[in-house]
Short mmCIF file of C-alpha atoms and ligand atoms in Angstrom, two decimals:
data_model
loop_
_atom_site.label_atom_id
_atom_site.label_comp_id
_atom_site.label_asym_id
_atom_site.label_seq_id
_atom_site.Cartn_x
_atom_site.Cartn_y
_atom_site.Cartn_z
CA MET A 187 97.20 134.30 29.78
CA THR A 188 95.71 134.55 33.39
CA LYS A 189 91.93 135.39 33.30
CA LEU A 190 89.80 136.55 36.18
CA HIS A 191 86.20 136.27 35.63
CA TYR A 192 83.76 138.15 37.66
CA THR A 193 80.88 140.88 37.47
CA GLN A 194 81.77 144.75 36.58
CA SER A 195 82.29 145.41 40.45
CA ARG A 196 84.68 144.98 42.97
CA GLY A 197 82.64 142.40 45.49
CA ARG A 198 84.61 139.03 45.78
CA ALA A 199 87.24 139.83 43.24
CA GLU A 200 88.99 142.76 44.27
CA THR A 201 91.33 141.13 46.70
CA THR A 202 92.30 138.83 43.98
CA ARG A 203 93.03 141.81 41.47
CA TRP A 204 95.28 143.33 44.14
CA VAL A 205 97.15 140.61 44.55
CA LEU A 206 97.82 140.10 40.92
CA ALA A 207 98.94 143.42 40.65
CA VAL A 208 101.28 143.28 43.76
CA ASN A 209 102.73 139.92 42.26
CA GLN A 210 102.71 141.79 38.75
CA ILE A 211 101.19 139.13 37.08
CA PRO A 212 99.24 140.48 33.89
CA PHE A 213 95.82 139.30 33.67
CA GLU A 214 92.53 139.70 31.52
CA ASN A 215 89.77 140.86 33.37
CA ILE A 216 86.71 139.16 31.97
CA VAL A 217 83.25 140.90 32.79
CA ILE A 218 80.55 138.52 33.31
CA ASP A 219 77.43 140.90 33.57
CA THR A 220 74.54 138.86 32.34
CA PRO A 221 72.87 135.70 33.17
CA GLU A 222 73.25 134.45 29.56
CA GLU A 223 77.15 135.02 29.93
CA LEU A 224 77.04 133.19 33.12
CA VAL A 225 75.14 130.08 31.84
CA ALA A 226 77.71 130.35 29.03
CA LEU A 227 80.61 130.33 31.46
CA ARG A 228 79.32 127.51 33.52
CA ALA A 229 78.89 125.17 30.45
CA THR A 230 82.49 125.50 29.93
CA GLY A 231 83.05 123.50 33.18
CA LYS A 232 85.66 125.89 34.53
CA LEU A 233 83.66 126.74 37.69
CA PRO A 234 84.30 124.22 40.18
CA PHE A 235 81.55 125.30 42.38
CA ASP A 236 79.39 126.91 39.82
CA GLN A 237 80.38 130.30 41.17
CA MET A 238 82.65 133.38 40.41
CA PRO A 239 84.98 135.07 40.97
CA GLN A 240 86.51 132.26 38.70
CA LEU A 241 90.67 132.61 38.13
CA GLU A 242 92.38 130.94 35.45
CA ILE A 243 96.34 130.65 36.06
CA ASP A 244 99.15 128.06 35.70
CA GLY A 245 96.50 125.25 34.06
CA HIS A 246 94.46 125.89 37.33
CA ASN A 247 90.66 126.74 36.94
CA LEU A 248 90.37 128.33 40.55
CA SER A 249 87.01 129.24 42.54
CA GLN A 250 86.71 130.38 46.43
CA SER A 251 88.29 133.78 46.35
CA SER A 252 90.29 133.00 49.71
CA ALA A 253 91.84 129.81 48.21
CA MET A 254 93.06 132.17 45.06
CA ILE A 255 94.60 134.73 47.34
CA ARG A 256 96.56 132.28 49.30
CA TYR A 257 97.52 130.38 46.28
CA LEU A 258 98.83 133.69 44.47
CA ALA A 259 100.81 134.84 47.66
CA ARG A 260 102.44 131.56 48.24
CA ARG A 261 103.36 131.17 44.46
CA ASP A 262 105.11 134.32 44.66
CA GLY A 263 106.42 134.30 48.11
CA PHE A 264 104.08 136.73 49.84
CA TYR A 265 103.46 133.98 52.58
CA GLY A 266 106.15 134.63 54.53
CA ASP A 267 109.24 132.18 55.88
CA THR A 268 107.64 130.13 58.45
CA ASP A 269 104.20 128.57 59.96
CA THR A 270 104.06 131.59 62.03
CA ASP A 271 104.40 133.96 59.29
CA ALA A 272 101.72 132.10 57.50
CA LEU A 273 99.48 132.15 60.31
CA TRP A 274 99.62 135.97 60.47
CA CYS A 275 99.07 136.59 56.81
CA ASP A 276 95.62 134.03 57.36
CA LEU A 277 94.84 135.91 60.25
CA ILE A 278 95.15 139.32 58.80
CA ALA A 279 93.06 137.68 55.38
CA GLY A 280 90.55 136.73 57.67
CA ALA A 281 89.77 139.80 59.27
CA VAL A 282 90.07 141.66 56.01
CA ALA A 283 87.36 139.15 54.60
CA ASP A 284 85.02 139.91 57.71
CA PHE A 285 84.97 143.43 56.77
CA SER A 286 84.62 142.66 52.97
CA GLU A 287 81.34 140.47 53.68
CA THR A 288 80.10 142.99 55.60
CA SER A 289 80.24 145.92 52.94
CA LEU A 290 78.71 142.93 50.42
CA LYS A 291 75.99 142.48 52.36
CA ALA A 292 75.34 146.27 52.90
CA LYS A 293 72.61 147.76 50.62
CA ARG A 294 72.93 150.78 48.55
CA ALA A 295 70.70 153.79 49.72
N1 GSH B 8 83.07 131.87 48.86
C1 GSH B 8 82.74 132.02 47.46
C2 GSH B 8 81.56 132.72 47.17
C3 GSH B 8 81.39 132.92 45.79
C4 GSH B 8 79.88 133.70 45.57
O1 GSH B 8 79.26 133.75 46.36
N2 GSH B 8 79.84 134.19 44.14
C5 GSH B 8 78.95 134.56 44.04
C6 GSH B 8 78.77 135.85 43.11
S1 GSH B 8 79.69 137.00 44.20
C7 GSH B 8 78.02 133.49 42.55
O2 GSH B 8 78.80 133.15 42.11
N3 GSH B 8 76.74 133.56 42.46
C8 GSH B 8 75.84 132.72 41.62
C9 GSH B 8 75.51 131.68 42.23
O3 GSH B 8 75.87 131.26 43.56
O4 GSH B 8 74.98 131.09 41.76
C10 GSH B 8 84.11 133.24 47.22
O5 GSH B 8 84.63 133.91 47.98
O6 GSH B 8 84.51 132.87 46.10
#
């Protein structure tokens, strides 16, 4: 079963949730909301860089949200047919990441 570990927020996991949904991959959304839960998750050794989001899929323990999005896109045929198609996918993903990073840094009023 595919599992996604992240906090109770959209944050850096939401694009992965979208791509899982587009690919029609059922997944368990596991909420890690306390420092103790994060410590326990780290102790499993499944976080390559000790960070979330973390995606368990196809026997892989993935981190880095941009890597997981690209893996899912390639895996299920959403990366185009040519290097130029893939280039444009990367350009658009980069632009979306710029907007996302800005909103992640925004402070709540
Ligand atoms: N470049 C990484 C950044 C991951 C990241 O900064 N995750 C934060 C939560 S949004 C985290 O795990 N922070 C805990 C820590 O770094 O100790 C990605 O896009 O997945």
